[in-house]
mmCIF file of C-alpha atoms in Angstrom:
data_model
loop_
_atom_site.group_PDB
_atom_site.id
_atom_site.type_symbol
_atom_site.label_atom_id
_atom_site.label_comp_id
_atom_site.label_asym_id
_atom_site.label_seq_id
_atom_site.Cartn_x
_atom_site.Cartn_y
_atom_site.Cartn_z
ATOM 1 C CA MET A 1 0.116 -45.510 26.343
ATOM 2 C CA ARG A 2 3.216 -45.736 24.883
ATOM 3 C CA ARG A 3 6.056 -47.107 26.959
ATOM 4 C CA ARG A 4 8.718 -44.840 28.033
ATOM 5 C CA ARG A 5 11.957 -46.550 26.569
ATOM 6 C CA GLN A 6 14.908 -47.298 29.335
ATOM 7 C CA PRO A 7 17.680 -44.635 28.919
ATOM 8 C CA ALA A 8 20.543 -47.015 27.692
ATOM 9 C CA ILE A 9 22.930 -48.107 30.210
ATOM 10 C CA GLU A 10 26.405 -47.050 29.175
ATOM 11 C CA PRO A 11 28.628 -50.127 29.550
ATOM 12 C CA GLU A 12 31.295 -49.346 31.752
ATOM 13 C CA ASN A 13 34.548 -48.731 31.091
ATOM 14 C CA ARG A 14 36.345 -52.093 31.163
ATOM 15 C CA ARG A 15 39.635 -51.890 32.112
ATOM 16 C CA PRO A 16 42.348 -54.524 30.775
ATOM 17 C CA ARG A 17 42.968 -57.029 33.308
ATOM 18 C CA MET A 18 46.464 -57.332 34.540
ATOM 19 C CA ILE A 19 48.338 -60.463 34.989
ATOM 20 C CA VAL A 20 49.677 -60.382 38.470
ATOM 21 C CA VAL A 21 52.505 -63.058 38.918
ATOM 22 C CA GLY A 22 52.887 -64.161 42.509
ATOM 23 C CA ARG A 23 56.573 -64.456 43.677
ATOM 24 C CA PRO A 24 58.034 -62.765 40.365
ATOM 25 C CA LEU A 25 61.461 -63.433 41.448
ATOM 26 C CA ARG A 26 61.128 -67.292 41.506
ATOM 27 C CA THR A 27 58.917 -67.225 38.275
ATOM 28 C CA GLY A 28 61.749 -65.250 36.268
ATOM 29 C CA PHE A 29 64.129 -67.269 38.067
ATOM 30 C CA LEU A 30 62.756 -70.440 36.560
ATOM 31 C CA VAL A 31 61.983 -68.975 33.316
ATOM 32 C CA THR A 32 65.836 -68.367 33.091
ATOM 33 C CA ILE A 33 66.929 -71.813 33.842
ATOM 34 C CA GLY A 34 64.224 -73.449 31.262
ATOM 35 C CA VAL A 35 65.604 -70.753 28.765
ATOM 36 C CA LEU A 36 69.183 -71.901 29.565
ATOM 37 C CA LEU A 37 68.570 -75.512 29.519
ATOM 38 C CA ALA A 38 66.760 -75.029 25.893
ATOM 39 C CA VAL A 39 69.882 -73.595 24.860
ATOM 40 C CA ALA A 40 72.392 -76.049 26.103
ATOM 41 C CA LEU A 41 70.504 -79.041 24.709
ATOM 42 C CA GLY A 42 70.588 -77.180 21.389
ATOM 43 C CA VAL A 43 74.760 -76.995 21.964
ATOM 44 C CA ALA A 44 74.709 -80.719 22.728
ATOM 45 C CA VAL A 45 72.391 -81.753 19.702
ATOM 46 C CA SER A 46 75.073 -79.516 17.771
ATOM 47 C CA SER A 47 77.898 -80.744 19.540
ATOM 48 C CA LEU A 48 76.530 -84.639 18.529
ATOM 49 C CA SER A 49 75.399 -83.955 15.345
ATOM 50 C CA THR A 50 78.166 -86.081 13.828
ATOM 51 C CA VAL A 51 77.384 -89.221 16.625
ATOM 52 C CA LEU A 52 73.753 -88.663 15.495
ATOM 53 C CA ILE A 53 74.439 -88.864 11.606
ATOM 54 C CA TYR A 54 76.497 -91.984 12.369
ATOM 55 C CA LEU A 55 73.504 -93.461 14.448
ATOM 56 C CA LEU A 56 70.917 -92.610 11.524
ATOM 57 C CA PHE A 57 73.139 -94.048 9.098
ATOM 58 C CA ALA A 58 73.397 -97.186 11.046
ATOM 59 C CA VAL A 59 69.605 -97.650 11.939
ATOM 60 C CA PHE A 60 68.849 -97.044 8.185
ATOM 61 C CA LEU A 61 71.702 -99.741 7.329
ATOM 62 C CA ALA A 62 70.472 -102.285 9.897
ATOM 63 C CA LEU A 63 66.695 -102.110 8.292
ATOM 64 C CA ALA A 64 67.931 -102.262 4.979
ATOM 65 C CA ILE A 65 69.916 -105.350 5.695
ATOM 66 C CA GLU A 66 66.840 -107.116 7.737
ATOM 67 C CA PRO A 67 64.770 -108.270 4.855
ATOM 68 C CA ALA A 68 68.080 -110.182 3.834
ATOM 69 C CA VAL A 69 68.272 -111.594 7.396
ATOM 70 C CA LYS A 70 64.543 -112.735 7.359
ATOM 71 C CA TRP A 71 64.986 -114.533 3.943
ATOM 72 C CA CYS A 72 67.607 -116.497 5.118
ATOM 73 C CA SER A 73 65.705 -117.182 8.272
ATOM 74 C CA ARG A 74 62.505 -118.403 6.259
ATOM 75 C CA ARG A 75 65.158 -120.946 4.695
ATOM 76 C CA GLY A 76 65.724 -122.458 8.153
ATOM 77 C CA ILE A 77 68.768 -120.697 9.075
ATOM 78 C CA SER A 78 68.985 -119.151 12.791
ATOM 79 C CA ARG A 79 69.202 -115.644 12.891
ATOM 80 C CA PRO A 80 72.820 -115.382 14.160
ATOM 81 C CA TRP A 81 74.014 -117.606 11.520
ATOM 82 C CA ALA A 82 71.894 -115.368 8.848
ATOM 83 C CA ILE A 83 73.434 -112.068 10.040
ATOM 84 C CA VAL A 84 76.840 -113.760 9.915
ATOM 85 C CA ILE A 85 76.354 -114.758 6.095
ATOM 86 C CA VAL A 86 74.452 -111.704 4.948
ATOM 87 C CA PHE A 87 77.149 -109.657 6.368
ATOM 88 C CA ALA A 88 79.952 -111.708 5.205
ATOM 89 C CA GLY A 89 78.401 -111.464 1.603
ATOM 90 C CA VAL A 90 78.126 -107.753 1.842
ATOM 91 C CA PHE A 91 82.173 -107.413 2.950
ATOM 92 C CA VAL A 92 83.161 -109.734 0.107
ATOM 93 C CA VAL A 93 81.112 -107.860 -2.403
ATOM 94 C CA LEU A 94 82.133 -104.823 -1.252
ATOM 95 C CA GLY A 95 85.786 -105.963 -1.040
ATOM 96 C CA GLY A 96 85.861 -107.313 -4.314
ATOM 97 C CA ILE A 97 84.251 -104.168 -5.926
ATOM 98 C CA LEU A 98 86.883 -101.455 -3.603
ATOM 99 C CA GLY A 99 89.620 -104.025 -4.727
ATOM 100 C CA PHE A 100 88.935 -103.798 -8.506
ATOM 101 C CA ALA A 101 87.958 -100.523 -8.476
ATOM 102 C CA ILE A 102 90.317 -98.331 -6.268
ATOM 103 C CA PRO A 103 93.613 -98.962 -8.731
ATOM 104 C CA ILE A 104 91.659 -97.895 -11.503
ATOM 105 C CA LEU A 105 90.038 -94.856 -9.951
ATOM 106 C CA VAL A 106 93.043 -93.561 -8.590
ATOM 107 C CA GLY A 107 94.767 -94.084 -12.149
ATOM 108 C CA GLN A 108 91.798 -92.460 -13.808
ATOM 109 C CA ILE A 109 91.889 -89.396 -11.369
ATOM 110 C CA ALA A 110 95.618 -88.752 -11.798
ATOM 111 C CA LEU A 111 94.914 -89.483 -15.540
ATOM 112 C CA PHE A 112 92.154 -87.037 -15.305
ATOM 113 C CA ALA A 113 94.372 -84.000 -13.552
ATOM 114 C CA ARG A 114 97.247 -84.636 -16.258
ATOM 115 C CA SER A 115 94.718 -84.426 -19.097
ATOM 116 C CA VAL A 116 92.833 -81.364 -18.269
ATOM 117 C CA PRO A 117 95.077 -78.795 -19.697
ATOM 118 C CA ALA A 118 95.213 -80.745 -22.771
ATOM 119 C CA LEU A 119 91.587 -81.043 -22.839
ATOM 120 C CA ILE A 120 91.390 -77.233 -22.765
ATOM 121 C CA ASP A 121 93.710 -76.733 -25.346
ATOM 122 C CA GLU A 122 91.521 -78.996 -27.545
ATOM 123 C CA PHE A 123 88.483 -77.173 -26.625
ATOM 124 C CA ALA A 124 90.057 -73.828 -27.494
ATOM 125 C CA THR A 125 90.611 -74.722 -31.096
ATOM 126 C CA SER A 126 87.316 -76.449 -31.632
ATOM 127 C CA ASP A 127 84.591 -74.888 -33.873
ATOM 128 C CA LEU A 128 82.194 -74.639 -30.921
ATOM 129 C CA PHE A 129 84.820 -72.258 -29.209
ATOM 130 C CA HIS A 130 85.177 -70.308 -31.385
ATOM 131 C CA THR A 131 81.007 -70.028 -32.072
ATOM 132 C CA LEU A 132 80.809 -69.398 -28.270
ATOM 133 C CA GLU A 133 83.849 -66.653 -28.917
ATOM 134 C CA GLY A 134 81.783 -64.839 -31.420
ATOM 135 C CA ILE A 135 78.815 -64.968 -29.205
ATOM 136 C CA PHE A 136 80.251 -63.879 -25.950
ATOM 137 C CA GLY A 137 83.524 -61.572 -27.295
ATOM 138 C CA PRO A 138 87.523 -61.856 -26.725
ATOM 139 C CA GLY A 139 87.028 -62.277 -23.098
ATOM 140 C CA LEU A 140 86.217 -65.932 -23.210
ATOM 141 C CA GLU A 141 89.490 -66.866 -24.832
ATOM 142 C CA GLY A 142 91.157 -64.967 -21.420
ATOM 143 C CA LEU A 143 89.050 -66.828 -19.060
ATOM 144 C CA LEU A 144 89.572 -70.149 -20.619
ATOM 145 C CA GLY A 145 93.350 -69.151 -20.176
ATOM 146 C CA ASP A 146 92.888 -68.159 -16.487
ATOM 147 C CA LEU A 147 91.186 -71.829 -15.927
ATOM 148 C CA GLN A 148 94.121 -73.565 -17.924
ATOM 149 C CA ALA A 149 96.730 -71.669 -15.584
ATOM 150 C CA PHE A 150 94.566 -72.373 -12.534
ATOM 151 C CA VAL A 151 94.543 -76.098 -13.079
ATOM 152 C CA ALA A 152 98.189 -76.476 -14.091
ATOM 153 C CA ASP A 153 99.147 -74.934 -11.056
ATOM 154 C CA PRO A 154 99.351 -78.059 -8.400
ATOM 155 C CA SER A 155 99.010 -75.697 -5.380
ATOM 156 C CA ASN A 156 95.684 -74.693 -6.411
ATOM 157 C CA ILE A 157 94.666 -78.243 -6.446
ATOM 158 C CA ALA A 158 96.223 -78.700 -3.026
ATOM 159 C CA ALA A 159 94.262 -75.513 -1.952
ATOM 160 C CA ILE A 160 91.138 -76.909 -2.923
ATOM 161 C CA GLY A 161 91.758 -80.177 -1.263
ATOM 162 C CA GLY A 162 92.713 -78.472 1.762
ATOM 163 C CA GLY A 163 96.246 -79.756 1.528
ATOM 164 C CA ALA A 164 97.926 -83.028 2.497
ATOM 165 C CA LEU A 165 96.916 -83.001 6.141
ATOM 166 C CA LYS A 166 93.633 -82.052 5.867
ATOM 167 C CA VAL A 167 92.951 -84.764 3.422
ATOM 168 C CA GLY A 168 95.050 -87.201 5.584
ATOM 169 C CA VAL A 169 92.750 -86.330 8.685
ATOM 170 C CA SER A 170 89.646 -86.331 6.440
ATOM 171 C CA VAL A 171 90.729 -90.038 5.254
ATOM 172 C CA ALA A 172 91.075 -90.888 8.955
ATOM 173 C CA THR A 173 88.088 -89.659 9.934
ATOM 174 C CA GLY A 174 86.106 -91.342 7.072
ATOM 175 C CA LEU A 175 87.782 -94.715 8.024
ATOM 176 C CA SER A 176 86.828 -94.476 11.583
ATOM 177 C CA GLY A 177 83.513 -93.428 10.832
ATOM 178 C CA ALA A 178 82.848 -96.192 8.738
ATOM 179 C CA VAL A 179 84.124 -98.794 11.662
ATOM 180 C CA ILE A 180 82.069 -97.180 14.062
ATOM 181 C CA VAL A 181 78.784 -97.325 11.760
ATOM 182 C CA ILE A 182 79.817 -101.014 10.860
ATOM 183 C CA VAL A 183 79.997 -101.884 14.521
ATOM 184 C CA LEU A 184 76.834 -99.966 15.251
ATOM 185 C CA THR A 185 74.911 -101.687 12.060
ATOM 186 C CA LEU A 186 75.649 -105.253 13.304
ATOM 187 C CA TYR A 187 74.635 -104.647 16.694
ATOM 188 C CA PHE A 188 71.392 -103.212 15.301
ATOM 189 C CA VAL A 189 70.737 -106.238 13.056
ATOM 190 C CA ALA A 190 71.313 -108.625 15.980
ATOM 191 C CA SER A 191 69.431 -106.721 18.563
ATOM 192 C CA LEU A 192 66.377 -105.337 16.220
ATOM 193 C CA PRO A 193 63.788 -108.107 17.003
ATOM 194 C CA SER A 194 64.386 -107.228 21.063
ATOM 195 C CA ILE A 195 64.096 -103.438 20.166
ATOM 196 C CA LYS A 196 61.059 -103.732 18.049
ATOM 197 C CA MET A 197 59.297 -105.906 21.352
ATOM 198 C CA SER A 198 60.630 -103.200 23.634
ATOM 199 C CA MET A 199 59.113 -100.320 21.740
ATOM 200 C CA TYR A 200 55.591 -102.343 21.188
ATOM 201 C CA ARG A 201 55.543 -102.692 25.127
ATOM 202 C CA LEU A 202 55.743 -98.550 25.346
ATOM 203 C CA ALA A 203 52.401 -98.479 23.220
ATOM 204 C CA PRO A 204 48.707 -99.406 24.996
ATOM 205 C CA ALA A 205 48.043 -103.101 24.595
ATOM 206 C CA ARG A 206 45.087 -102.431 22.286
ATOM 207 C CA ASN A 207 47.448 -100.632 19.756
ATOM 208 C CA ARG A 208 50.281 -102.968 19.650
ATOM 209 C CA ALA A 209 49.253 -105.346 16.883
ATOM 210 C CA ARG A 210 48.464 -102.112 14.616
ATOM 211 C CA LEU A 211 52.202 -100.572 15.715
ATOM 212 C CA SER A 212 53.720 -104.483 15.083
ATOM 213 C CA ASP A 213 52.186 -104.267 11.158
ATOM 214 C CA MET A 214 53.325 -100.709 10.789
ATOM 215 C CA THR A 215 56.795 -101.518 11.566
ATOM 216 C CA GLU A 216 56.958 -104.490 9.465
ATOM 217 C CA GLN A 217 55.504 -102.408 6.793
ATOM 218 C CA ILE A 218 58.201 -99.773 7.373
ATOM 219 C CA THR A 219 61.184 -102.022 7.603
ATOM 220 C CA ASP A 220 60.196 -104.113 4.336
ATOM 221 C CA ALA A 221 59.700 -100.595 2.356
ATOM 222 C CA ILE A 222 63.174 -99.354 3.651
ATOM 223 C CA GLY A 223 64.841 -102.522 2.592
ATOM 224 C CA GLY A 224 63.118 -102.750 -0.792
ATOM 225 C CA TYR A 225 63.887 -98.978 -1.519
ATOM 226 C CA THR A 226 67.600 -99.570 -0.414
ATOM 227 C CA ALA A 227 67.944 -102.718 -2.995
ATOM 228 C CA GLY A 228 65.954 -100.716 -5.748
ATOM 229 C CA MET A 229 68.008 -97.906 -5.466
ATOM 230 C CA VAL A 230 71.268 -99.771 -5.456
ATOM 231 C CA THR A 231 69.952 -101.958 -8.562
ATOM 232 C CA LEU A 232 68.934 -98.553 -10.493
ATOM 233 C CA ALA A 233 72.406 -96.994 -9.922
ATOM 234 C CA PHE A 234 74.212 -100.014 -10.855
ATOM 235 C CA VAL A 235 72.221 -99.900 -14.334
ATOM 236 C CA ASN A 236 72.871 -96.469 -14.609
ATOM 237 C CA ALA A 237 76.635 -96.759 -14.067
ATOM 238 C CA ILE A 238 76.873 -99.809 -16.358
ATOM 239 C CA PHE A 239 74.679 -97.704 -19.291
ATOM 240 C CA THR A 240 77.407 -94.693 -18.442
ATOM 241 C CA GLY A 241 80.402 -96.573 -19.048
ATOM 242 C CA LEU A 242 79.008 -98.371 -22.091
ATOM 243 C CA LEU A 243 77.937 -94.882 -23.727
ATOM 244 C CA TYR A 244 81.513 -93.539 -22.841
ATOM 245 C CA PHE A 245 83.318 -96.595 -24.305
ATOM 246 C CA VAL A 246 81.161 -96.408 -27.369
ATOM 247 C CA LEU A 247 81.411 -92.534 -27.855
ATOM 248 C CA GLY A 248 85.440 -92.964 -27.175
ATOM 249 C CA LEU A 249 84.811 -90.305 -24.162
ATOM 250 C CA PRO A 250 87.939 -90.273 -21.625
ATOM 251 C CA PHE A 251 87.690 -91.659 -18.300
ATOM 252 C CA PRO A 252 84.815 -94.118 -18.645
ATOM 253 C CA PRO A 253 85.455 -96.013 -15.579
ATOM 254 C CA LEU A 254 85.741 -92.729 -13.324
ATOM 255 C CA MET A 255 82.669 -91.949 -14.914
ATOM 256 C CA MET A 256 80.820 -95.033 -14.078
ATOM 257 C CA ALA A 257 81.863 -94.755 -10.402
ATOM 258 C CA ALA A 258 80.322 -90.930 -10.359
ATOM 259 C CA ALA A 259 77.201 -92.132 -11.927
ATOM 260 C CA PHE A 260 76.589 -94.962 -9.384
ATOM 261 C CA LEU A 261 77.220 -92.701 -6.397
ATOM 262 C CA LEU A 262 75.576 -89.568 -7.614
ATOM 263 C CA THR A 263 72.095 -91.804 -9.047
ATOM 264 C CA LEU A 264 71.857 -93.124 -5.164
ATOM 265 C CA ILE A 265 70.346 -89.559 -4.834
ATOM 266 C CA PRO A 266 66.632 -89.772 -5.864
ATOM 267 C CA LEU A 267 65.613 -87.622 -8.656
ATOM 268 C CA VAL A 268 68.227 -84.864 -8.452
ATOM 269 C CA GLY A 269 71.262 -87.084 -8.739
ATOM 270 C CA SER A 270 70.241 -88.303 -12.187
ATOM 271 C CA VAL A 271 69.729 -84.877 -13.333
ATOM 272 C CA LEU A 272 73.688 -83.623 -11.562
ATOM 273 C CA PHE A 273 75.424 -86.666 -13.338
ATOM 274 C CA TRP A 274 74.024 -85.695 -16.512
ATOM 275 C CA VAL A 275 75.192 -81.893 -16.287
ATOM 276 C CA ILE A 276 78.667 -83.491 -15.175
ATOM 277 C CA GLY A 277 78.798 -85.945 -17.572
ATOM 278 C CA SER A 278 77.995 -83.553 -20.639
ATOM 279 C CA VAL A 279 80.197 -80.925 -19.473
ATOM 280 C CA LEU A 280 83.177 -83.244 -19.367
ATOM 281 C CA ALA A 281 82.456 -84.864 -22.662
ATOM 282 C CA LEU A 282 82.083 -81.270 -24.291
ATOM 283 C CA PHE A 283 85.974 -80.427 -23.607
ATOM 284 C CA ALA A 284 86.593 -83.843 -25.185
ATOM 285 C CA ASN A 285 84.563 -83.595 -28.536
ATOM 286 C CA PRO A 286 81.440 -81.678 -28.678
ATOM 287 C CA LEU A 287 79.537 -83.599 -31.184
ATOM 288 C CA ASN A 288 79.881 -86.545 -28.593
ATOM 289 C CA ALA A 289 78.866 -84.833 -25.933
ATOM 290 C CA LEU A 290 75.796 -83.813 -27.615
ATOM 291 C CA ILE A 291 75.236 -87.401 -28.667
ATOM 292 C CA PHE A 292 75.807 -88.367 -25.011
ATOM 293 C CA ALA A 293 73.643 -85.645 -23.550
ATOM 294 C CA ILE A 294 70.660 -87.014 -25.739
ATOM 295 C CA ALA A 295 71.125 -90.572 -25.410
ATOM 296 C CA TYR A 296 71.449 -90.326 -21.420
ATOM 297 C CA LEU A 297 68.531 -87.989 -21.414
ATOM 298 C CA VAL A 298 66.657 -90.600 -23.197
ATOM 299 C CA TYR A 299 67.737 -92.988 -20.915
ATOM 300 C CA MET A 300 66.292 -90.743 -17.636
ATOM 301 C CA GLN A 301 63.051 -90.651 -19.340
ATOM 302 C CA ILE A 302 62.828 -94.723 -19.669
ATOM 303 C CA GLU A 303 64.434 -94.809 -16.080
ATOM 304 C CA ALA A 304 61.861 -92.652 -14.558
ATOM 305 C CA TYR A 305 58.752 -94.194 -16.787
ATOM 306 C CA VAL A 306 59.711 -97.380 -17.153
ATOM 307 C CA LEU A 307 62.392 -99.000 -14.709
ATOM 308 C CA THR A 308 61.846 -97.250 -11.615
ATOM 309 C CA PRO A 309 57.936 -97.888 -11.334
ATOM 310 C CA ARG A 310 59.126 -102.016 -12.016
ATOM 311 C CA VAL A 311 61.839 -101.745 -9.536
ATOM 312 C CA MET A 312 60.414 -99.219 -6.659
ATOM 313 C CA ASN A 313 56.542 -99.390 -6.742
ATOM 314 C CA LYS A 314 56.645 -102.665 -4.570
ATOM 315 C CA ALA A 315 58.658 -100.929 -1.804
ATOM 316 C CA VAL A 316 57.500 -97.297 -1.856
ATOM 317 C CA SER A 317 55.023 -95.507 -3.699
ATOM 318 C CA ILE A 318 54.599 -92.323 -3.184
ATOM 319 C CA PRO A 319 53.951 -89.119 -5.309
ATOM 320 C CA GLY A 320 57.222 -87.608 -7.308
ATOM 321 C CA SER A 321 56.812 -84.393 -5.998
ATOM 322 C CA LEU A 322 56.855 -85.568 -2.295
ATOM 323 C CA VAL A 323 60.331 -87.208 -3.442
ATOM 324 C CA VAL A 324 61.861 -84.083 -4.785
ATOM 325 C CA ILE A 325 60.940 -82.001 -1.378
ATOM 326 C CA GLY A 326 61.773 -84.375 0.712
ATOM 327 C CA ALA A 327 65.311 -85.061 -1.422
ATOM 328 C CA LEU A 328 65.785 -81.371 -1.014
ATOM 329 C CA VAL A 329 64.745 -81.125 2.586
ATOM 330 C CA GLY A 330 66.832 -84.083 3.572
ATOM 331 C CA GLY A 331 69.914 -83.092 1.800
ATOM 332 C CA THR A 332 69.755 -79.665 3.390
ATOM 333 C CA LEU A 333 69.144 -80.910 6.798
ATOM 334 C CA LEU A 334 71.459 -84.268 6.739
ATOM 335 C CA GLY A 335 73.540 -83.673 3.546
ATOM 336 C CA LEU A 336 73.851 -87.024 1.500
ATOM 337 C CA LEU A 337 72.681 -89.320 4.457
ATOM 338 C CA GLY A 338 69.562 -87.200 4.219
ATOM 339 C CA ALA A 339 69.232 -87.581 0.829
ATOM 340 C CA LEU A 340 69.541 -91.181 0.572
ATOM 341 C CA ILE A 341 66.876 -91.549 3.448
ATOM 342 C CA ALA A 342 64.272 -88.931 2.667
ATOM 343 C CA VAL A 343 62.161 -91.277 0.529
ATOM 344 C CA PRO A 344 61.732 -94.312 2.978
ATOM 345 C CA VAL A 345 61.185 -91.377 6.118
ATOM 346 C CA THR A 346 58.280 -89.736 3.217
ATOM 347 C CA ALA A 347 56.776 -93.306 2.894
ATOM 348 C CA SER A 348 57.041 -93.829 6.524
ATOM 349 C CA ILE A 349 55.154 -90.675 7.288
ATOM 350 C CA LEU A 350 52.817 -91.132 4.546
ATOM 351 C CA LEU A 351 52.018 -94.485 5.680
ATOM 352 C CA ILE A 352 51.300 -93.292 9.449
ATOM 353 C CA ILE A 353 49.257 -90.619 8.029
ATOM 354 C CA LYS A 354 47.015 -93.015 6.007
ATOM 355 C CA GLN A 355 46.683 -95.624 8.817
ATOM 356 C CA ILE A 356 46.247 -93.500 11.763
ATOM 357 C CA TRP A 357 45.602 -89.641 11.382
ATOM 358 C CA ILE A 358 43.125 -90.343 8.601
ATOM 359 C CA PRO A 359 41.166 -93.173 9.913
ATOM 360 C CA ALA A 360 41.016 -91.034 13.284
ATOM 361 C CA GLN A 361 39.526 -87.744 11.131
ATOM 362 C CA ASP A 362 36.983 -90.264 9.462
ATOM 363 C CA ALA A 363 35.666 -91.398 12.982
ATOM 364 C CA ARG A 364 34.937 -87.750 13.884
ATOM 365 C CA VAL A 365 31.259 -87.048 12.807
#
């Protein structure tokens, strides 16, 4: 006997549930207050961006100086005297360099401004210019003439700089910012042990030993990275000055200063200076410019594959792709400061991932 099939039960038409908000007036008021507070916080952070940059720069310098203070402390010098010795040494070195370099750089910049029209004239009579004119047409000569007229007019140079008043305000702002950063750096270096201990106490007692070890590793990495970057930039500047002097190219001291400052930016700085140095040399002597471009390109390879691993791997060891990404992100967010601190920040994030996040994931079965 066959069983009768039970008729299929049609599912009831389910209506979408409606969320009923109790006391809508109060809820809307609280949401509005939350949005206004978020907007106010964003405006406050934007208004305090300069102060935050000073603060980050001071923290970075304090962590960079800390290894030198520790080195003095290991020699039996008390921490206050170690701080005094390190800061005095930094001021003496910087004062000597600036006292020697600023008069030369000012003279070089003035000479460069006076020599640009002559360099353009000389380039216009070179074989390279005639070759380029044959490729791009006679409009190239008019473009070069417009460039020369623009550079020869002092009002245009003043307009680029923003005028004497704006330059004066920028100098005053820079000096006041430097004083603020120096004072904050001195405070952070002096109180760094107490700051670390306060930070350790915010973590559970079972995690304080690991947090202390990781903090010391990050501090040593930042100090080693800073010393390594300054060393590489100094070697780069010396090589640039010698190359410009041997090839008879103009403004060797000015280009040494540019090479030192630009090559502090990881990876991107060397490429940027290579372009600037080659273009400036091109106006003076095309053949020597080609020699400079090739020689500096070879030096960049030596620096990347020989010097940088020897100097930097003991401090930070991160993939080159992350260095580029970190430098781009840091430069976009914080400008030159972001590009400078990008590598140690990236190394710190990698350290946290390797020692905390990956072991936690491995423990999950």
